[in-house]
Coordinates of C-alpha atoms in Angstrom, one line a residue:
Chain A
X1 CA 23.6 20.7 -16.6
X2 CA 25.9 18.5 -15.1
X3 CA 25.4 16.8 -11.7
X4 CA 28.5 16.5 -9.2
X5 CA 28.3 12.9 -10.1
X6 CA 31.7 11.3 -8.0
X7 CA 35.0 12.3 -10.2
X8 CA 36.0 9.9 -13.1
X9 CA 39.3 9.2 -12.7
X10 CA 38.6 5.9 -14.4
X11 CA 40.2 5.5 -17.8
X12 CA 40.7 2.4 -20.1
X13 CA 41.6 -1.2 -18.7
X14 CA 41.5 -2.2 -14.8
X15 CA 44.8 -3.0 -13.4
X16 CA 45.1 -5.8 -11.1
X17 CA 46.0 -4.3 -7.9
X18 CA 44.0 -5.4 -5.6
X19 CA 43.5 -2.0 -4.1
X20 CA 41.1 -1.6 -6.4
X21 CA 38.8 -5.1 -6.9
X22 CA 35.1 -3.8 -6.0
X23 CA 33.4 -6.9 -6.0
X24 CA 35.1 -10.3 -6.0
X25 CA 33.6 -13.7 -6.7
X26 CA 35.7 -16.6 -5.4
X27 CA 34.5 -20.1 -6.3
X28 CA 31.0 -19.0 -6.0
X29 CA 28.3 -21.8 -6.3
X30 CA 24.8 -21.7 -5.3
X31 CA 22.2 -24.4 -5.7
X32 CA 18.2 -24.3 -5.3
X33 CA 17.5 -27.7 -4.3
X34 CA 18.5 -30.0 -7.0
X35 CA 19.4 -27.2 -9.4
X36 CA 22.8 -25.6 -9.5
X37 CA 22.1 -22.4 -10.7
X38 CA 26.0 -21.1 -10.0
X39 CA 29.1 -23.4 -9.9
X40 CA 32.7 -22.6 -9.2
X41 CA 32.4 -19.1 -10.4
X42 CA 35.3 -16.5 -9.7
X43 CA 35.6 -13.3 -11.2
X44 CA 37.0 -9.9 -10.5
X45 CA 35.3 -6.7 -11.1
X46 CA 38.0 -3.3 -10.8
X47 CA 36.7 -0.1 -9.1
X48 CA 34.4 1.9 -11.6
X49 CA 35.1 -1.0 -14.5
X50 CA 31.8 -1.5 -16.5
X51 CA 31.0 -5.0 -16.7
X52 CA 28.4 -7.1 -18.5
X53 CA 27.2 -10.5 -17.7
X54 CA 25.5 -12.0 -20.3
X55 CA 24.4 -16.0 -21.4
X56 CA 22.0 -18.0 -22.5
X57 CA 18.5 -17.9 -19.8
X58 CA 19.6 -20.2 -16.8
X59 CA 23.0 -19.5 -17.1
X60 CA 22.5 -17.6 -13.2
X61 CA 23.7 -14.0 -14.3
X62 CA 20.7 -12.9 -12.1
X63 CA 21.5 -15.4 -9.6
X64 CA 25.5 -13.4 -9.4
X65 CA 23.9 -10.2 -9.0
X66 CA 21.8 -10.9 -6.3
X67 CA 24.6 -12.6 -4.2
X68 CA 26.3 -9.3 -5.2
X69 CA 23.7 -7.5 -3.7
X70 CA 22.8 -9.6 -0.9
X71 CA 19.9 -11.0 -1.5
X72 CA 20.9 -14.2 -1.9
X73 CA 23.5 -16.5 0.2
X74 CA 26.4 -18.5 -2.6
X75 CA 25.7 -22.0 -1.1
X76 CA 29.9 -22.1 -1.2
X77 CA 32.4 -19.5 -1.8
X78 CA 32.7 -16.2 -1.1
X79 CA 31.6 -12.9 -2.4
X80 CA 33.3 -9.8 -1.7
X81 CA 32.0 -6.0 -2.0
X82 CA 34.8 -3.3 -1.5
X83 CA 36.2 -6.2 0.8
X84 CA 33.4 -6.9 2.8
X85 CA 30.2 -8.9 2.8
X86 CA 27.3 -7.9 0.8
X87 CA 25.1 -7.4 3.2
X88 CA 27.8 -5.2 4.7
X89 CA 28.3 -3.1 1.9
X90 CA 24.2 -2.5 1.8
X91 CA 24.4 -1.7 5.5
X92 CA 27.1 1.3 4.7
X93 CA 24.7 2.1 1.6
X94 CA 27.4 1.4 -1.1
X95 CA 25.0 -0.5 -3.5
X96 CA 22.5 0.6 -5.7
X97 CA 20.4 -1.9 -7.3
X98 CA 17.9 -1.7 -10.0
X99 CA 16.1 -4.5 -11.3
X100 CA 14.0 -5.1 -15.1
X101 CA 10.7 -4.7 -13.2
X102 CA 11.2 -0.9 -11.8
X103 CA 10.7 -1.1 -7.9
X104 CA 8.6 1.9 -8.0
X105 CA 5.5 2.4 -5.6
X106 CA 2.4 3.5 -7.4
X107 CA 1.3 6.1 -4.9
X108 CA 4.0 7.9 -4.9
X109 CA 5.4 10.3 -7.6
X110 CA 8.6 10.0 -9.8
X111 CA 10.0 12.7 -7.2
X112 CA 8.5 10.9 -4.0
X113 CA 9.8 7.2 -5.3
X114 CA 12.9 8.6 -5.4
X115 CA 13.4 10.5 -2.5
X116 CA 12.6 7.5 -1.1
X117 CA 15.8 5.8 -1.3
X118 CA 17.3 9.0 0.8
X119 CA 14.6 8.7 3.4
X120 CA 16.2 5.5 4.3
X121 CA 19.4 5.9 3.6
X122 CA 19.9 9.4 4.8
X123 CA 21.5 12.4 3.0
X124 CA 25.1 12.4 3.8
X125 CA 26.8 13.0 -0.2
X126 CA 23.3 12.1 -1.8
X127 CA 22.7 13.2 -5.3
X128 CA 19.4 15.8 -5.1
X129 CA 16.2 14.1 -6.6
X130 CA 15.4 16.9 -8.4
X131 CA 18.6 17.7 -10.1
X132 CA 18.9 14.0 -11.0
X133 CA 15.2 14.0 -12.4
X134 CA 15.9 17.0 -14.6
X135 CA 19.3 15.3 -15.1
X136 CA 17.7 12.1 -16.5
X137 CA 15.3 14.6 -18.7
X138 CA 12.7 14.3 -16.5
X139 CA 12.4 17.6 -15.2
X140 CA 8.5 18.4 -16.2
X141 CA 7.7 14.7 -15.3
X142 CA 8.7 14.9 -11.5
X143 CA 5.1 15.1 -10.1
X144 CA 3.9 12.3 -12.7
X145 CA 3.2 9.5 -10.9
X146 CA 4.0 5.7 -12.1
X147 CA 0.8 4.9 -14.4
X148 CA 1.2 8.0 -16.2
X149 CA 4.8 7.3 -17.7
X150 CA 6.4 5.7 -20.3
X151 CA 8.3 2.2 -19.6
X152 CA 11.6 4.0 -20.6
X153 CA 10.9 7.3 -18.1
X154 CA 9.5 4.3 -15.2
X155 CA 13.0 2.9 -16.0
X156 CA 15.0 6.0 -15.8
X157 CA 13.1 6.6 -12.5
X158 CA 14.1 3.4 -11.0
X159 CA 17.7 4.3 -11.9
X160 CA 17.1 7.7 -10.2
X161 CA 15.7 6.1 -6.9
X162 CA 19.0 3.6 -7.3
X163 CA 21.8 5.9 -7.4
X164 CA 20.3 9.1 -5.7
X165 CA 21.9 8.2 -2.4
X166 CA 25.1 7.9 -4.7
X167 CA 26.8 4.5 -4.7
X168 CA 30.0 3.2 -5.5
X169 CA 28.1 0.0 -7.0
X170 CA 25.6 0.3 -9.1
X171 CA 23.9 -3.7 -10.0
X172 CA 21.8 -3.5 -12.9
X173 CA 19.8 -6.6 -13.8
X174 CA 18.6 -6.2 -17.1
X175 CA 17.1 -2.7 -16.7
X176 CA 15.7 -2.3 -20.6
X177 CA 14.7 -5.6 -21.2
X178 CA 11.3 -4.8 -21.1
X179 CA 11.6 -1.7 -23.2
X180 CA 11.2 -2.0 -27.0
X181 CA 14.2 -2.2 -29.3
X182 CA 14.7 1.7 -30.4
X183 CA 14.1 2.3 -26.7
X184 CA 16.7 0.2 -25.5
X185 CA 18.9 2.1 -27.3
X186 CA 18.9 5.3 -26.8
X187 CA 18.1 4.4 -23.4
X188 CA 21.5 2.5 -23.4
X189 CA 23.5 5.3 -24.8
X190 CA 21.3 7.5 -22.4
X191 CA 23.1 5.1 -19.4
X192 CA 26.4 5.5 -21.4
X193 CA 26.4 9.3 -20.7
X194 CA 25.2 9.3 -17.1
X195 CA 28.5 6.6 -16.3
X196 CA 30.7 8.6 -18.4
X197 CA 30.7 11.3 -15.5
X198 CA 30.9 9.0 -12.8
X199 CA 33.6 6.3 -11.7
X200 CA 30.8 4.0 -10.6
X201 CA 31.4 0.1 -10.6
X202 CA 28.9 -1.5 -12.5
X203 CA 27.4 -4.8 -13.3
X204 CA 24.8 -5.3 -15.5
X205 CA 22.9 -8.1 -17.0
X206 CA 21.3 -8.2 -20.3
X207 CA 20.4 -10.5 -23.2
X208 CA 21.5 -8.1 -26.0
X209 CA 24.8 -8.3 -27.2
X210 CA 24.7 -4.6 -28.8
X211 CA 23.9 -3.5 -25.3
X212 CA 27.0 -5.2 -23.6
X213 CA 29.2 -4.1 -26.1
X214 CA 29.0 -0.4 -26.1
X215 CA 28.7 -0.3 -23.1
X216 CA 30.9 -2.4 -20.9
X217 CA 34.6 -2.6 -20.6
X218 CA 34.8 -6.1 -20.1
X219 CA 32.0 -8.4 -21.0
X220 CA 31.6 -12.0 -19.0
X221 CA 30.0 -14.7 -21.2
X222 CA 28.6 -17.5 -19.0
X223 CA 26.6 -20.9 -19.8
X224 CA 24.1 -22.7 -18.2
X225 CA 23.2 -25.8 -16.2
X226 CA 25.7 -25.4 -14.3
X227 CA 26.0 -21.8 -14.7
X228 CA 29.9 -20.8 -14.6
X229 CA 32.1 -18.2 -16.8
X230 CA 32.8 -19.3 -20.2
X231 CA 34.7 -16.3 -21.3
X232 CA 35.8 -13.4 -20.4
X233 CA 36.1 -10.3 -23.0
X234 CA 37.5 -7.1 -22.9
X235 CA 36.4 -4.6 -25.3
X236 CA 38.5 -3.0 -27.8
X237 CA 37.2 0.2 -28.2
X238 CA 37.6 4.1 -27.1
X239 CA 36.3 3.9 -23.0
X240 CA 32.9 5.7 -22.7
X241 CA 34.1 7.5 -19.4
X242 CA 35.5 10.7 -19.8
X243 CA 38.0 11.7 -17.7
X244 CA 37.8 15.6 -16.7
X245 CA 34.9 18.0 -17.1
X246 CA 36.2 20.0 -19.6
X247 CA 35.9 16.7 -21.9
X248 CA 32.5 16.4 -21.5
X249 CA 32.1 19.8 -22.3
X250 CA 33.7 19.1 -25.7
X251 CA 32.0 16.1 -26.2
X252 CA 28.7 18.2 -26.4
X253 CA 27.5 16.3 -23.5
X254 CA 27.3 13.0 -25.3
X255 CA 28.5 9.8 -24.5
X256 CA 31.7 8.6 -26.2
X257 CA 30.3 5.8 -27.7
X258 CA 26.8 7.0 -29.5
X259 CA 24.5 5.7 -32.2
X260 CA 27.4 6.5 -34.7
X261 CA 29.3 4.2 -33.0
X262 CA 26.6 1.5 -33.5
X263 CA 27.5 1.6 -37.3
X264 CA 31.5 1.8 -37.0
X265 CA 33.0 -1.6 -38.2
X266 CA 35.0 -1.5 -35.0
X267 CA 32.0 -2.1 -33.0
X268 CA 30.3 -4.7 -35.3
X269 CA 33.6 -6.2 -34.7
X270 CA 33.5 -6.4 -31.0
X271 CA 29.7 -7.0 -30.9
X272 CA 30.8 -10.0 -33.4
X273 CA 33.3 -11.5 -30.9
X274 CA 30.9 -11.3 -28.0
X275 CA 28.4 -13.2 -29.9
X276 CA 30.5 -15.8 -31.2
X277 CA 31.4 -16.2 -27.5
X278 CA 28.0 -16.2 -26.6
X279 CA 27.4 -19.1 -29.2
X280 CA 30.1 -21.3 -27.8
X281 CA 28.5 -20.6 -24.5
X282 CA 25.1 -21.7 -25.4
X283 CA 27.1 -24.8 -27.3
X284 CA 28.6 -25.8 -24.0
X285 CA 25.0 -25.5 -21.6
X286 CA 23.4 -27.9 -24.3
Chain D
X1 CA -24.2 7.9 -20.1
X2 CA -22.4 9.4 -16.9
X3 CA -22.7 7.7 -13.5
X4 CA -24.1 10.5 -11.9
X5 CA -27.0 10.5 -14.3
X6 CA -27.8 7.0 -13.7
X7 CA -28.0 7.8 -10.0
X8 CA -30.6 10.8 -10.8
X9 CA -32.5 8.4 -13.0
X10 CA -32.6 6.4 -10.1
X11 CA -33.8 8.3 -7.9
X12 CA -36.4 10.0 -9.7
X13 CA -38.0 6.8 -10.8
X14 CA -38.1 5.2 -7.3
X15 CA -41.2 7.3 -6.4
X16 CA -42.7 7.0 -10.4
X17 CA -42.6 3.0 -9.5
X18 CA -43.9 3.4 -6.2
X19 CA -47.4 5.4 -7.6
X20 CA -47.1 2.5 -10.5
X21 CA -46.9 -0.5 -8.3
X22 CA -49.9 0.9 -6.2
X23 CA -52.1 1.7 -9.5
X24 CA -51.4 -1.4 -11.1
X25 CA -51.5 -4.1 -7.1
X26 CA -54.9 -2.3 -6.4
X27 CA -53.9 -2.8 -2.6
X28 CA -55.2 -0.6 -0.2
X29 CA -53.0 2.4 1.6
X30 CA -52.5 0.4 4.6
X31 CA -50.9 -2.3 2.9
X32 CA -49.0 -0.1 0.5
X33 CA -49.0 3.2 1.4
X34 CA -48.6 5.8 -1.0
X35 CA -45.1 8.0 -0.8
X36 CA -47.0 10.8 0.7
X37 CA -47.8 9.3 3.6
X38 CA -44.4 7.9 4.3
X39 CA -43.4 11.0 4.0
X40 CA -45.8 11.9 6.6
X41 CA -44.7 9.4 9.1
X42 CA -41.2 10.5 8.4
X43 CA -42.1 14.1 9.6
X44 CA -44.5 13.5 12.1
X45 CA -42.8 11.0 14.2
X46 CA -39.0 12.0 13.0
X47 CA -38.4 12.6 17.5
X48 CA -38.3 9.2 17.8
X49 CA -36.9 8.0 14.3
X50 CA -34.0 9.9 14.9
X51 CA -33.6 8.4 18.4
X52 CA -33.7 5.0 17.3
X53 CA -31.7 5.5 14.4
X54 CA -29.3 7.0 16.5
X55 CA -28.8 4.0 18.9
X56 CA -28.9 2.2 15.6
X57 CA -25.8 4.2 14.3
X58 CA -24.2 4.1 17.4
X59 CA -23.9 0.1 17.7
X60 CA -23.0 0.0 13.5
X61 CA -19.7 2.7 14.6
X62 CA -18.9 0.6 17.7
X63 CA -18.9 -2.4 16.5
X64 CA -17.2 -1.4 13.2
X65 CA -14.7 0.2 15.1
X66 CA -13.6 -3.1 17.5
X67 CA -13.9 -4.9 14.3
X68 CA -11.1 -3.0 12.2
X69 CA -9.0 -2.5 15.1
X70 CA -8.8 -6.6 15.2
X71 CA -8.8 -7.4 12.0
X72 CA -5.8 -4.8 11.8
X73 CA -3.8 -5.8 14.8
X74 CA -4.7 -10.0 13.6
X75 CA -3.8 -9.3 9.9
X76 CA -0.4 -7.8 11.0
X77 CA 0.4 -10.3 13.3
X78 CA 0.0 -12.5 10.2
X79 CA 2.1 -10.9 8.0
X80 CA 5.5 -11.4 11.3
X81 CA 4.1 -14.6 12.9
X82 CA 3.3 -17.2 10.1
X83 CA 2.2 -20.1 12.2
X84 CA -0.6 -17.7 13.4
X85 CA -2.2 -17.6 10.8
X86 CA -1.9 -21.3 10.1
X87 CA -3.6 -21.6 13.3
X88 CA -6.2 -19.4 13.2
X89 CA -7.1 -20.4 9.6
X90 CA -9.8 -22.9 10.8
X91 CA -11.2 -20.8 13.4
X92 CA -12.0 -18.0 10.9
X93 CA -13.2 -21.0 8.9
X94 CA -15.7 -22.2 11.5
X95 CA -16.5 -18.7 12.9
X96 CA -17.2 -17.1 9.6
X97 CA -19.7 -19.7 8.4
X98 CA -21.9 -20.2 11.7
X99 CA -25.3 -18.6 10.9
X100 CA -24.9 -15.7 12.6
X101 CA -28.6 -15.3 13.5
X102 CA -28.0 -17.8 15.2
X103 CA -25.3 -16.5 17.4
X104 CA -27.2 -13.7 17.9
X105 CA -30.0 -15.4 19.5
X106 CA -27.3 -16.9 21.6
X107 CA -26.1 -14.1 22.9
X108 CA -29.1 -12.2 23.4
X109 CA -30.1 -15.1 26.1
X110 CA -27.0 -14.8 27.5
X111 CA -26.7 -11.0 27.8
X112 CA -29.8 -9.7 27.5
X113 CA -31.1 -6.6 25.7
X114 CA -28.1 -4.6 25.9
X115 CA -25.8 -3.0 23.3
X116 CA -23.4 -5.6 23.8
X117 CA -25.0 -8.7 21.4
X118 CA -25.7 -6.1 18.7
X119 CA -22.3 -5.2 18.8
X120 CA -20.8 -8.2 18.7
X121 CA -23.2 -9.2 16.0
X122 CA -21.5 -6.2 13.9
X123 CA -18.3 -6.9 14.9
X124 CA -18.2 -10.7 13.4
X125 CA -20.6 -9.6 10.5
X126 CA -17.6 -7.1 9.4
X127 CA -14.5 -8.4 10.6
X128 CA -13.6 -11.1 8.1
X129 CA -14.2 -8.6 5.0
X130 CA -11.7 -6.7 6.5
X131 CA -9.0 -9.2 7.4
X132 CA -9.3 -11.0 4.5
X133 CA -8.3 -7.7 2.8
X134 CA -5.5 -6.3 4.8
X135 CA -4.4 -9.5 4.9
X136 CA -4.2 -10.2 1.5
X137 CA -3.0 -6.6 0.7
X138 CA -0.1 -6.6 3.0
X139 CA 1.4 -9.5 1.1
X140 CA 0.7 -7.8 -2.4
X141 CA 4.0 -5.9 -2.4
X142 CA 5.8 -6.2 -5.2
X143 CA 8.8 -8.7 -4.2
X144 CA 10.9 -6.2 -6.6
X145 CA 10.2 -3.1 -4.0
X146 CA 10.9 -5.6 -0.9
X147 CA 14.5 -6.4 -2.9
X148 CA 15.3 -2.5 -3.4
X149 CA 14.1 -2.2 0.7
X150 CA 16.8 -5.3 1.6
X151 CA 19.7 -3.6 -0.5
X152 CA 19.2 -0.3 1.5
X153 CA 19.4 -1.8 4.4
X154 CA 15.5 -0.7 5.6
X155 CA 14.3 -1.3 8.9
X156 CA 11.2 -3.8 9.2
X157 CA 9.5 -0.4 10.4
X158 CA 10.2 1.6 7.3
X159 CA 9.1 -1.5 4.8
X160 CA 5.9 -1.5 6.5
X161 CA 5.4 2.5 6.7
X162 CA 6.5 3.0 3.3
X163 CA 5.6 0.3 1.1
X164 CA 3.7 -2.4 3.1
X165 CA 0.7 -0.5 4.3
X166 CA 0.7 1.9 1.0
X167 CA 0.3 -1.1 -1.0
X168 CA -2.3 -2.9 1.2
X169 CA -4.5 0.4 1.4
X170 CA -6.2 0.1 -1.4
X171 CA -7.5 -3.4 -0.1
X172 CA -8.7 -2.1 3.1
X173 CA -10.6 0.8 1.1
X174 CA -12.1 -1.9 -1.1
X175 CA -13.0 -3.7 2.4
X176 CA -14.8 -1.2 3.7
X177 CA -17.1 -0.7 0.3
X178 CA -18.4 -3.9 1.7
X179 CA -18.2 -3.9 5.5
X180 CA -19.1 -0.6 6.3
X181 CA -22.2 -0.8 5.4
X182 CA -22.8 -4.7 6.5
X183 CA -22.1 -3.1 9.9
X184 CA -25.4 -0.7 9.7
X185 CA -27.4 -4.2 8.2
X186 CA -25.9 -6.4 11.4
X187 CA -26.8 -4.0 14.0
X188 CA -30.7 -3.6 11.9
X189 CA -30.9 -7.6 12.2
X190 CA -29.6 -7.8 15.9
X191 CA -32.0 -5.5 16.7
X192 CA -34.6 -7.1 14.6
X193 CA -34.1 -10.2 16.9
X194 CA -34.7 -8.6 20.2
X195 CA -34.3 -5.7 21.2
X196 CA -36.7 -2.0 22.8
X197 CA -34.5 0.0 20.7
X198 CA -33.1 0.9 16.9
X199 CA -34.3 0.7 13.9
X200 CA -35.0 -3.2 14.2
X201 CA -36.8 -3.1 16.8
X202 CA -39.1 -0.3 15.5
X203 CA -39.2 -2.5 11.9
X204 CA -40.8 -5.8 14.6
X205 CA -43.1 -3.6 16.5
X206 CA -44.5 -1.5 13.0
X207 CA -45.1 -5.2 11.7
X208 CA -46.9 -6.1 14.7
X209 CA -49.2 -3.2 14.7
X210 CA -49.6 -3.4 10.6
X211 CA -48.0 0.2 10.2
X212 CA -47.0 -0.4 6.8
X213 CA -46.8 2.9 6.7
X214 CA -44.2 3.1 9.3
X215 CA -42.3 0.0 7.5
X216 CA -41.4 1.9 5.5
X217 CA -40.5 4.9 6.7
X218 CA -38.1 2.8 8.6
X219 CA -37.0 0.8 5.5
X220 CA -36.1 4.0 3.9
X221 CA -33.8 5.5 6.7
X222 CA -32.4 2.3 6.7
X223 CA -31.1 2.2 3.4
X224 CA -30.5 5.5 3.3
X225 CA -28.2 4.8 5.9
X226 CA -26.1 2.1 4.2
X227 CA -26.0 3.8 1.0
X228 CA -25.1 6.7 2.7
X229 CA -22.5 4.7 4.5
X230 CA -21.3 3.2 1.0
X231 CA -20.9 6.7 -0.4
X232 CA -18.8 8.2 2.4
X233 CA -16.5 5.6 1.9
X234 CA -16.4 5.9 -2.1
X235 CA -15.4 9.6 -1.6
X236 CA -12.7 9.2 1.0
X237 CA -11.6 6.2 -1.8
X238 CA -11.8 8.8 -4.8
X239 CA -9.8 11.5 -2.3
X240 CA -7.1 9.1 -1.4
X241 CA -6.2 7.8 -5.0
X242 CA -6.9 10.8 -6.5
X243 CA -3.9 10.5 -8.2
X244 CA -4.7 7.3 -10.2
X245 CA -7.5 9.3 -12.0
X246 CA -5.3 12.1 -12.7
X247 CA -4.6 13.0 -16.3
X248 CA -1.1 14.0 -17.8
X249 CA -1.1 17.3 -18.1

């Protein structure tokens, strides 16, 4: 069953019309104190591009997101969502943020946490909690509360209460790095297929490069102390989003980029150039 | 073994001991009385038990009441206006550890035999419990929940509705295991001070006249009472997180 997620016009590379920039970073540095945790960062994400930021631990990925998001103030620069400030774009309820820890309140049910989300944002084009649930394969678990599910369903859960009022931005900080490995990656390809059916922008911040590479279309490799951009990479493969219905329907409902595509020598190549990035990174912050 | 078996093991061995303690001590029946003739006293005179329990029960709810309606409205005004609680930090401090028997005499000269010291005696035996909890559980939130409130743009009124006060009620509940039935203990000791009615008073005047058997008759409703007390609140606690015991089905 497929949900009226928005329609994925979204194929292959960004341009760079300026139309479409969804978040933009413009010399971007924040410091905590004595620590710079962000320096001199700029970076463009397109409208419904999937985008990974990844680095070594200090390297202030999380730090980006959360100016993304608002919670944080850049100490200098400027940070633009959908051309306004973040706090703006929260305001109008274009952001939906989910974070490694899920943000889920342990009296309420899977249903309840994410109705939640609506019963602040209101309901004008939200998503309906149930269909999402049953969408996310957790159907029989809506009345489950918390305690009684699995760290991958908690996870899914958070994701539910994060896009249910549907989003144009979706900020993901690292959502399966608590899960174990075969976890992570179905629950990776499991995000893979949700995306393909929208034309959500989407950052996301991990530690694995597997995860990054089949999932992103550009990857942003940053280093540490200062934290800034140390590459950026866009990945040579076949785009996971689909771009009408009836392709999903002859895609079986998988994601274009699957397990089997965790095996293909294309991907080991990709995953190989991200890491060999990420080694220069880590080179550089030491 | 189940809980509720312990409890019945309990209860059947309180009167088993009693008979024991009496076999074994030798003392006369007006220094221990037998069960029987508590039970007695409990029937015969239970007119004026009941009445003094009553205006027992009635400063304990009084008193409780004032005292969560403060330690509320204070613990609240803590959580918006830091400084606050900075200052009222040492008042708590000195309040909390005066001897409170010794405010109570206090009072008593001041006001009298009225209500009014007994209640205040329950209100500063059971307030700190309560706003050290609701206190505490109001800045438990998970800062990760706070973050997903900020990013949807919440109102200060919905954080506090929908995730503040859920997360801090399982600290008040835990409060009240303890305060609740402090309250029905505060009001037995003001009374015990000075007073013409409640169960203290009746506990200084049985002494006087050497009614054990009275004693305890009185020391039985008593804790009856306070258990009691304890157990109401244990069940409202089991019916409102009933879903943290549930199973998955």
């Amino acid at each position: 069953m497929w949900l009226p997620l928005v329609v994925a016009p979204i194929g292959g590379n960004a341009e760079t019309d300026s139309s479409l920039l969804a978040i933009e970073f413009t010399r971007v540095s924040k410091r905590f104190g004595h620590v710079a945790a962000l320096q001199d960062v700029s970076l463009s994400v397109q409208e419904g591009e999937f985008l990974s930021l990844i680095g070594p631990s200090g390297c202030g990925k999380t730090t980006m997101l959360r100016i993304a998001a608002g919670l944080e103030l850049p100490t200098a620069g400027e940070v633009l969502v959908d051309g306004d400030t973040p706090q703006n774009a929260c305001r109008l309820h274009r952001i939906g943020v989910a974070f490694q820890r899920p943000a889920l309140l342990a009296s309420r049910t899977a249903l309840g946490n994410v109705r939640m989300t609506l019963e602040i944002t209101g309901r004008a084009d939200a998503l309906s909690p149930d269909d999402l649930l049953t969408d996310f394969g957790l159907g029989e678990f809506q009345h489950h509360y918390p305690h009684q599910l699995s760290g991958g369903m908690r996870q899914r859960v958070n994701i539910a209460a994060a896009l249910v009022h549907n989003p144009p931005i979706l900020l993901l900080d690292e959502p399966f790095g608590a899960l174990d490995e075969l976890t992570r990656e179905s629950m990776s390809e499991w995000l893979g297929g949700v995306l393909s059916r929208s034309a959500k922008t989407v950052i996301f911040v991990t530690h694995s490069v597997e995860e990054a590479t089949i999932l992103s279309d550009r990857v942003a490799v940053l280093s540490a102390r200062p934290g800034r951009i140390s590459e950026i990479i866009d990945i040579e493969l076949p785009g996971f989003r689909v771009e009408r219905a009836d392709d999903v329907e002859l895609l079986g409902g998988s994601p274009v980029r699957s397990r089997a595509i965790r095996t293909d020598e294309n991907f080991l190549r990709e995953v190989a150039r991200v890491r060999s990035s990420l080694y220069r990174a880590v080179e550089l912050s030491n | 073994m189940s809980e509720r078996l312990s409890y019945l093991i309990m209860l059947v061995s309180i009167p088993i001991l009693w008979v024991l303690a009496i076999r074994i001590s030798g003392f006369p029946s007006f220094l221990l009385p037998p069960p029987e003739m508590v039970a007695d006293v409990l029937w015969s005179e239970r007119a004026s038990l009941l009445s003094h329990t009553w205006t027992t029960v009635v400063e304990a709810l009084t008193g409780y009441a004032i005292a969560n309606a403060i330690a509320i409205a204070l613990a609240v005004s803590f959580l918006y206006l830091p400084w606050l609680e900075a200052l009222a930090i040492p008042w708590t401090v000195i309040i909390k550890n005066i001897p409170f028997v010794t405010i109570a005499s206090i009072l008593i000269i001041i006001l009298g035999d009225t209500p009014l010291p007994k209640i205040i005696i329950v209100v500063l035996i059971t307030f700190f419990p309560i706003l050290a909890n609701v206190t505490k559980g109001l800045k438990s939130v998970d800062s990760v929940l706070l973050d997903r409130m900020k990013t949807l743009d919440s109102s200060q009124w919905d954080i506090f509705v929908k995730v503040r006060w859920p997360s801090a009620l399982p600290y008040y509940i835990a409060a009240h295991e303890i305060a609740f039935t402090g309250s029905i203990i505060g009001a037995v000791v003001a009374e015990w001070l000075f007073a013409r009615q409640g169960l203290g008073f009746l506990i200084v005047q049985s002494m006087k006249q050497y009614r054990a058997d009275r004693l305890w008759a009185v020391t039985l409703l008593a804790s009856a009472l306070a258990v009691g007390a304890y157990m109401l609140v244990k069940i409202i606690e089991r019916y409102l997180f009933r879903w943290q015991v549930q199973d998955l089905t």
